[in-house]
Amino acid sequence: MLAGKGIRAIAVMWAMTAISFILVPLRLYTRIYIVKALGVDDHVFNLAWVFLLLYTIFMTISGYYGFGQSITTLEMDMAVKAIYNEMIGQTFAVLGMAIAKISLGIFLLRIVVKQWHRISIWISMVSLAIVSVMTAILFWIQKLPSESIYDPRVPGRLVVKVTPFSILLGSWCAAVDFYFALLPWIFIWKLNMKFKEKMSIAISLSLGFIACVCGIIRTVDLGGLNSSNYTLDTVDLIIWSAVELAVTLICVGIPTVRPLYRVIVHGSNLEDSEGGYVKHNNSDKSSHVHMQNMAKGNTAFRAKDEGTTELYISRNNHSDEEVLVGQNNRTKRGIRVREEVRVETNY
């Protein structure tokens, strides 16, 4: 039965799982019915939440066998089952955190302008995935046979110390959180939009700073992995791992549900408004685009880059942010500047 610190840990984990789940249906509704641009990042986001759920479930099972209590007060069979289920839960946490951050990376790939932005995001995602998978594997083969890791009655030999890799993973997760939170402040200022809109979008995309702080705290608590009193000394690590994963999901989910917020609060309806997006090559210094049928009240902004101009067109109070989020829908709705549109280059 749950006892000791296990009660607090499991309660926090289920609370984090429930809070982060709120964003799952809200995000799906927003992307399917409001923005109409369901993408890969949405499926990756949902997968990350499933991993958080599995993490919580296995830690609850571990708590039933004694997680959160001193290992000296547990029967050997109970302690073995507690550690075994805790290790399974930690594996889901390690992979889930990487998946959640990859979801944000894929989302950022849809709205960044510069080529080096895309390259840096891909490097961050791929490297984080490699470190996460490597740490998860080493976690289970640090001793052979693997049963000797969680059952002291089974003789085994040490293959590799997993703590340095866990510290590397924790540090890299925090670094990726920091970079993904900082990146919007770099490219958002190139958009020709109101300062209030820039700040609103940049802040919503930069909530990952909170996950970065959680990741730093979790990394500090990694010392519990080497403790002989594993079921008790890893409580803080387990809690902060769940908090970091949940906060990452919340930070990733909030920017994508802002269009739904605008519909509810401001009454803007994307069904009645159309947005478009176009990219055209800027082979020289500047370009001038002639567009026809631009209704009064339409807004447009450009994000200029080396050799490329990103042109976003918004109609009927369609927010710039909603256009950013819904770029993948550009082939279905709204104004799109195609090849037949006259493009002149002036110097």
Short mmCIF file of C-alpha atoms in Angstrom, two decimals:
data_model
loop_
_atom_site.label_atom_id
_atom_site.label_comp_id
_atom_site.label_asym_id
_atom_site.label_seq_id
_atom_site.Cartn_x
_atom_site.Cartn_y
_atom_site.Cartn_z
CA MET A 1 0.00 0.00 0.00
CA LEU A 2 1.05 3.59 -0.56
CA ALA A 3 2.80 5.05 2.45
CA GLY A 4 5.46 7.56 3.44
CA LYS A 5 6.68 9.93 0.74
CA GLY A 6 5.11 7.71 -1.89
CA ILE A 7 1.69 9.20 -1.20
CA ARG A 8 2.89 12.72 -1.97
CA ALA A 9 4.86 11.62 -5.03
CA ILE A 10 2.01 9.68 -6.63
CA ALA A 11 -0.47 12.46 -5.85
CA VAL A 12 1.73 15.03 -7.57
CA MET A 13 2.24 12.76 -10.57
CA TRP A 14 -1.46 12.14 -11.10
CA ALA A 15 -2.15 15.86 -10.68
CA MET A 16 0.46 16.71 -13.33
CA THR A 17 -0.92 14.02 -15.64
CA ALA A 18 -4.47 15.33 -15.27
CA ILE A 19 -3.52 18.99 -15.75
CA SER A 20 -1.47 18.30 -18.86
CA PHE A 21 -4.25 16.10 -20.27
CA ILE A 22 -6.56 19.14 -20.44
CA LEU A 23 -4.45 20.44 -23.31
CA VAL A 24 -4.72 17.22 -25.31
CA PRO A 25 -8.38 17.58 -26.41
CA LEU A 26 -8.12 21.39 -26.52
CA ARG A 27 -5.14 21.16 -28.84
CA LEU A 28 -6.79 18.58 -31.08
CA TYR A 29 -9.98 20.65 -31.30
CA THR A 30 -8.01 23.79 -32.10
CA ARG A 31 -5.89 22.19 -34.77
CA ILE A 32 -8.74 20.22 -36.39
CA TYR A 33 -11.65 22.67 -36.22
CA ILE A 34 -10.16 26.13 -35.64
CA VAL A 35 -6.84 26.24 -37.48
CA LYS A 36 -7.54 23.18 -39.65
CA ALA A 37 -3.88 22.24 -39.68
CA LEU A 38 -3.38 18.98 -37.79
CA GLY A 39 0.29 18.06 -38.07
CA VAL A 40 2.92 15.57 -37.01
CA ASP A 41 3.75 17.67 -33.96
CA ASP A 42 0.22 17.10 -32.64
CA HIS A 43 0.60 13.31 -32.82
CA VAL A 44 4.03 13.52 -31.19
CA PHE A 45 2.53 15.70 -28.45
CA ASN A 46 -0.17 13.11 -27.76
CA LEU A 47 2.44 10.33 -27.68
CA ALA A 48 4.44 12.27 -25.10
CA TRP A 49 1.36 12.54 -22.88
CA VAL A 50 0.78 8.78 -23.21
CA PHE A 51 4.33 8.25 -21.97
CA LEU A 52 3.61 10.53 -19.00
CA LEU A 53 0.50 8.47 -18.26
CA LEU A 54 2.47 5.22 -18.41
CA TYR A 55 5.15 6.74 -16.20
CA THR A 56 2.53 7.63 -13.62
CA ILE A 57 0.84 4.23 -13.81
CA PHE A 58 4.05 2.27 -13.25
CA MET A 59 5.11 4.57 -10.43
CA THR A 60 1.72 4.00 -8.83
CA ILE A 61 2.32 0.24 -9.04
CA SER A 62 5.79 0.80 -7.58
CA GLY A 63 4.23 2.82 -4.77
CA TYR A 64 1.93 -0.09 -3.99
CA TYR A 65 5.00 -2.29 -3.44
CA GLY A 66 6.89 0.27 -1.36
CA PHE A 67 8.18 3.21 -3.43
CA GLY A 68 8.51 6.21 -1.13
CA GLN A 69 9.39 4.09 1.90
CA SER A 70 12.76 3.11 3.27
CA ILE A 71 13.95 -0.09 1.63
CA THR A 72 14.97 -1.46 5.03
CA THR A 73 11.32 -1.58 6.09
CA LEU A 74 10.23 -3.60 3.05
CA GLU A 75 10.24 -7.32 2.46
CA MET A 76 12.77 -8.33 -0.17
CA ASP A 77 10.17 -9.41 -2.74
CA MET A 78 8.24 -6.16 -2.25
CA ALA A 79 11.41 -4.06 -2.59
CA VAL A 80 12.41 -5.87 -5.78
CA LYS A 81 8.98 -5.30 -7.36
CA ALA A 82 9.03 -1.64 -6.26
CA ILE A 83 12.42 -0.99 -7.85
CA TYR A 84 11.55 -2.96 -11.00
CA ASN A 85 8.36 -1.00 -11.66
CA GLU A 86 10.11 2.25 -10.81
CA MET A 87 12.75 1.50 -13.43
CA ILE A 88 10.05 0.86 -16.03
CA GLY A 89 8.43 4.15 -15.12
CA GLN A 90 11.73 6.01 -15.34
CA THR A 91 12.28 4.60 -18.82
CA PHE A 92 8.98 6.08 -19.98
CA ALA A 93 9.96 9.38 -18.36
CA VAL A 94 13.33 9.50 -20.13
CA LEU A 95 11.79 8.82 -23.54
CA GLY A 96 8.69 10.92 -22.88
CA MET A 97 10.67 14.07 -22.11
CA ALA A 98 12.56 13.77 -25.39
CA ILE A 99 9.31 13.17 -27.31
CA ALA A 100 7.68 16.24 -25.74
CA LYS A 101 10.59 18.48 -26.69
CA ILE A 102 10.66 17.03 -30.20
CA SER A 103 6.98 17.99 -30.52
CA LEU A 104 7.91 21.60 -29.81
CA GLY A 105 10.82 21.38 -32.22
CA ILE A 106 8.56 20.16 -35.04
CA PHE A 107 6.14 23.00 -34.29
CA LEU A 108 8.97 25.55 -34.47
CA LEU A 109 10.09 24.10 -37.81
CA ARG A 110 6.74 25.18 -39.23
CA ILE A 111 7.19 28.86 -38.39
CA VAL A 112 10.91 29.66 -38.46
CA VAL A 113 12.34 31.56 -41.41
CA LYS A 114 16.09 31.18 -41.62
CA GLN A 115 17.79 28.04 -42.80
CA TRP A 116 20.14 27.98 -39.81
CA HIS A 117 17.10 28.01 -37.53
CA ARG A 118 15.85 24.82 -39.14
CA ILE A 119 19.27 23.19 -39.04
CA SER A 120 19.77 24.04 -35.36
CA ILE A 121 16.32 22.71 -34.46
CA TRP A 122 16.98 19.44 -36.29
CA ILE A 123 20.35 19.09 -34.56
CA SER A 124 18.70 19.69 -31.18
CA MET A 125 15.94 17.14 -31.80
CA VAL A 126 18.15 14.41 -33.25
CA SER A 127 20.86 14.76 -30.61
CA LEU A 128 18.31 14.75 -27.79
CA ALA A 129 16.65 11.64 -29.22
CA ILE A 130 20.01 9.86 -29.45
CA VAL A 131 21.02 10.75 -25.89
CA SER A 132 17.58 9.75 -24.54
CA VAL A 133 17.51 6.36 -26.25
CA MET A 134 21.13 5.71 -25.28
CA THR A 135 20.43 6.55 -21.63
CA ALA A 136 17.32 4.36 -21.58
CA ILE A 137 19.28 1.41 -22.96
CA LEU A 138 22.23 1.88 -20.62
CA PHE A 139 19.81 2.15 -17.70
CA TRP A 140 18.85 -1.47 -18.27
CA ILE A 141 22.28 -2.88 -19.13
CA GLN A 142 24.37 -1.01 -16.56
CA LYS A 143 24.68 -4.40 -14.91
CA LEU A 144 24.40 -7.84 -16.46
CA PRO A 145 22.21 -9.72 -16.06
CA SER A 146 19.66 -6.89 -15.80
CA GLU A 147 17.90 -8.60 -12.89
CA SER A 148 20.91 -7.81 -10.72
CA ILE A 149 20.11 -4.10 -11.01
CA TYR A 150 16.90 -4.33 -9.01
CA ASP A 151 17.36 -7.66 -7.21
CA PRO A 152 20.40 -7.87 -4.88
CA ARG A 153 19.93 -11.64 -4.65
CA VAL A 154 21.02 -12.02 -8.29
CA PRO A 155 24.79 -11.81 -8.85
CA GLY A 156 25.90 -9.53 -11.64
CA ARG A 157 28.77 -7.50 -12.98
CA LEU A 158 28.96 -3.76 -13.57
CA VAL A 159 29.07 -2.84 -17.27
CA VAL A 160 28.84 0.94 -17.18
CA LYS A 161 27.89 3.65 -14.70
CA VAL A 162 24.66 5.19 -15.89
CA THR A 163 24.74 8.30 -13.68
CA PRO A 164 27.07 10.33 -15.97
CA PHE A 165 24.78 9.63 -18.91
CA SER A 166 21.75 10.61 -16.84
CA ILE A 167 23.44 13.88 -15.95
CA LEU A 168 24.27 14.42 -19.62
CA LEU A 169 20.65 13.80 -20.57
CA GLY A 170 19.33 16.12 -17.87
CA SER A 171 21.73 18.87 -18.88
CA TRP A 172 20.96 18.44 -22.58
CA CYS A 173 17.20 18.52 -21.93
CA ALA A 174 17.61 21.78 -20.03
CA ALA A 175 19.79 23.21 -22.82
CA VAL A 176 17.24 22.26 -25.51
CA ASP A 177 14.43 23.77 -23.43
CA PHE A 178 16.42 26.98 -23.10
CA TYR A 179 17.22 27.16 -26.82
CA PHE A 180 13.67 26.40 -27.95
CA ALA A 181 12.39 29.07 -25.56
CA LEU A 182 14.98 31.60 -26.74
CA LEU A 183 14.62 30.98 -30.48
CA PRO A 184 11.21 32.70 -30.91
CA TRP A 185 12.71 35.94 -29.61
CA ILE A 186 15.23 35.78 -32.45
CA PHE A 187 12.95 35.30 -35.44
CA ILE A 188 9.68 36.86 -34.26
CA TRP A 189 11.08 40.39 -34.53
CA LYS A 190 11.51 40.01 -38.27
CA LEU A 191 7.73 39.92 -38.67
CA ASN A 192 6.05 43.18 -39.62
CA MET A 193 3.33 43.13 -36.98
CA LYS A 194 2.28 45.05 -33.91
CA PHE A 195 4.61 45.02 -30.94
CA LYS A 196 1.83 43.63 -28.73
CA GLU A 197 1.34 40.68 -31.10
CA LYS A 198 5.09 40.05 -31.21
CA MET A 199 5.31 39.98 -27.43
CA SER A 200 2.24 37.78 -27.11
CA ILE A 201 3.53 35.19 -29.57
CA ALA A 202 7.12 35.26 -28.28
CA ILE A 203 6.07 34.84 -24.65
CA SER A 204 3.67 31.99 -25.41
CA LEU A 205 6.39 30.18 -27.33
CA SER A 206 8.95 30.81 -24.59
CA LEU A 207 7.23 29.12 -21.66
CA GLY A 208 9.84 26.39 -22.04
CA PHE A 209 12.03 28.43 -19.68
CA ILE A 210 9.90 26.96 -16.88
CA ALA A 211 10.61 23.42 -18.08
CA CYS A 212 14.30 24.35 -18.24
CA VAL A 213 14.27 25.25 -14.55
CA CYS A 214 12.50 21.99 -13.69
CA GLY A 215 15.09 20.08 -15.70
CA ILE A 216 17.94 21.70 -13.79
CA ILE A 217 16.37 20.75 -10.46
CA ARG A 218 15.79 17.19 -11.68
CA THR A 219 19.41 16.90 -12.79
CA VAL A 220 20.59 17.97 -9.33
CA ASP A 221 18.50 15.16 -7.78
CA LEU A 222 20.09 12.44 -9.94
CA GLY A 223 22.34 11.43 -7.06
CA GLY A 224 19.54 9.24 -5.74
CA LEU A 225 20.19 6.74 -8.55
CA ASN A 226 23.31 5.53 -6.75
CA SER A 227 21.69 5.26 -3.34
CA SER A 228 21.39 1.93 -1.56
CA ASN A 229 18.02 3.17 -0.25
CA TYR A 230 16.67 3.43 -3.79
CA THR A 231 12.95 3.39 -3.03
CA LEU A 232 13.22 6.40 -0.72
CA ASP A 233 16.09 8.51 -2.05
CA THR A 234 14.72 8.69 -5.60
CA VAL A 235 11.41 10.28 -4.57
CA ASP A 236 12.46 13.84 -5.42
CA LEU A 237 13.92 12.68 -8.74
CA ILE A 238 10.66 10.94 -9.64
CA ILE A 239 8.56 13.97 -8.72
CA TRP A 240 10.67 16.46 -10.64
CA SER A 241 10.82 14.17 -13.68
CA ALA A 242 7.03 14.10 -13.77
CA VAL A 243 6.81 17.85 -13.22
CA GLU A 244 9.32 18.55 -15.99
CA LEU A 245 7.50 16.32 -18.46
CA ALA A 246 4.10 17.77 -17.58
CA VAL A 247 5.36 21.37 -17.66
CA THR A 248 6.97 20.70 -21.05
CA LEU A 249 3.64 19.45 -22.38
CA ILE A 250 1.83 22.46 -20.94
CA CYS A 251 4.39 24.86 -22.39
CA VAL A 252 4.15 23.15 -25.78
CA GLY A 253 0.36 23.05 -25.70
CA ILE A 254 -0.47 26.61 -24.66
CA PRO A 255 0.77 28.37 -27.85
CA THR A 256 -1.24 26.01 -30.05
CA VAL A 257 -4.55 26.61 -28.24
CA ARG A 258 -4.35 30.40 -28.34
CA PRO A 259 -6.46 30.55 -31.52
CA LEU A 260 -9.23 28.77 -29.58
CA TYR A 261 -8.86 31.36 -26.84
CA ARG A 262 -9.27 34.13 -29.40
CA VAL A 263 -12.41 32.50 -30.77
CA ILE A 264 -13.94 32.21 -27.28
CA VAL A 265 -12.86 35.59 -25.91
CA HIS A 266 -12.76 37.83 -28.99
CA GLY A 267 -15.34 35.99 -31.07
CA SER A 268 -13.09 35.68 -34.11
CA ASN A 269 -14.08 32.74 -36.27
CA LEU A 270 -11.61 31.15 -38.62
CA GLU A 271 -14.48 29.68 -40.60
CA ASP A 272 -15.42 33.22 -41.60
CA SER A 273 -11.88 34.42 -42.07
CA GLU A 274 -9.22 33.31 -44.40
CA GLY A 275 -5.49 33.35 -44.05
CA GLY A 276 -2.79 32.69 -46.56
CA TYR A 277 0.89 32.14 -46.76
CA VAL A 278 3.38 32.39 -49.53
CA LYS A 279 7.12 32.03 -49.89
CA HIS A 280 8.92 33.33 -52.93
CA ASN A 281 12.57 33.57 -53.76
CA ASN A 282 14.24 36.92 -53.30
CA SER A 283 17.18 36.52 -55.65
CA ASP A 284 18.36 40.07 -55.12
CA LYS A 285 17.92 42.81 -52.58
CA SER A 286 14.19 43.40 -52.65
CA SER A 287 10.95 42.31 -54.27
CA HIS A 288 7.59 43.88 -54.89
CA VAL A 289 4.51 41.70 -55.08
CA HIS A 290 1.32 42.86 -56.80
CA MET A 291 -1.77 41.16 -55.39
CA GLN A 292 -5.31 41.56 -56.60
CA ASN A 293 -8.61 41.26 -54.74
CA MET A 294 -7.18 42.42 -51.42
CA ALA A 295 -10.26 43.40 -49.44
CA LYS A 296 -10.22 46.39 -47.16
CA GLY A 297 -9.13 45.52 -43.68
CA ASN A 298 -6.75 42.79 -44.80
CA THR A 299 -3.40 42.72 -43.10
CA ALA A 300 -0.10 41.37 -44.30
CA PHE A 301 3.36 41.01 -42.90
CA ARG A 302 6.65 39.76 -44.22
CA ALA A 303 9.54 37.98 -42.59
CA LYS A 304 12.60 38.70 -44.70
CA ASP A 305 15.63 36.48 -44.76
CA GLU A 306 18.71 35.92 -46.85
CA GLY A 307 17.32 35.22 -50.29
CA THR A 308 13.80 34.51 -49.03
CA THR A 309 10.74 36.50 -48.06
CA GLU A 310 7.99 34.91 -46.02
CA LEU A 311 4.70 36.70 -46.77
CA TYR A 312 1.71 36.14 -44.51
CA ILE A 313 -1.72 37.50 -45.46
CA SER A 314 -4.55 37.84 -42.98
CA ARG A 315 -8.20 38.64 -43.65
CA ASN A 316 -11.16 39.72 -41.56
CA ASN A 317 -9.28 40.17 -38.27
CA HIS A 318 -7.59 36.81 -38.64
CA SER A 319 -4.73 37.12 -36.18
CA ASP A 320 -1.15 36.95 -37.29
CA GLU A 321 -0.56 34.28 -34.70
CA GLU A 322 -3.29 32.08 -36.17
CA VAL A 323 -1.68 32.41 -39.57
CA LEU A 324 1.65 31.35 -38.08
CA VAL A 325 0.10 28.32 -36.44
CA GLY A 326 -1.90 27.34 -39.48
CA GLN A 327 0.71 27.49 -42.19
CA ASN A 328 0.25 23.84 -43.14
CA ASN A 329 -3.33 24.65 -44.09
CA ARG A 330 -2.31 27.09 -46.75
CA THR A 331 -3.22 24.77 -49.60
CA LYS A 332 -6.82 24.44 -48.42
CA ARG A 333 -8.11 27.88 -47.42
CA GLY A 334 -7.42 31.53 -47.94
CA ILE A 335 -5.47 33.64 -50.36
CA ARG A 336 -2.37 32.13 -51.82
CA VAL A 337 -0.06 33.92 -54.20
CA ARG A 338 0.61 31.46 -57.01
CA GLU A 339 2.84 31.53 -60.05
CA GLU A 340 0.30 33.47 -62.11
CA VAL A 341 0.54 36.42 -59.73
CA ARG A 342 2.80 39.10 -61.14
CA VAL A 343 6.03 39.49 -59.24
CA GLU A 344 8.25 42.44 -60.04
CA THR A 345 11.71 43.18 -58.74
CA ASN A 346 12.53 46.83 -58.19
CA TYR A 347 15.83 48.33 -57.28
#
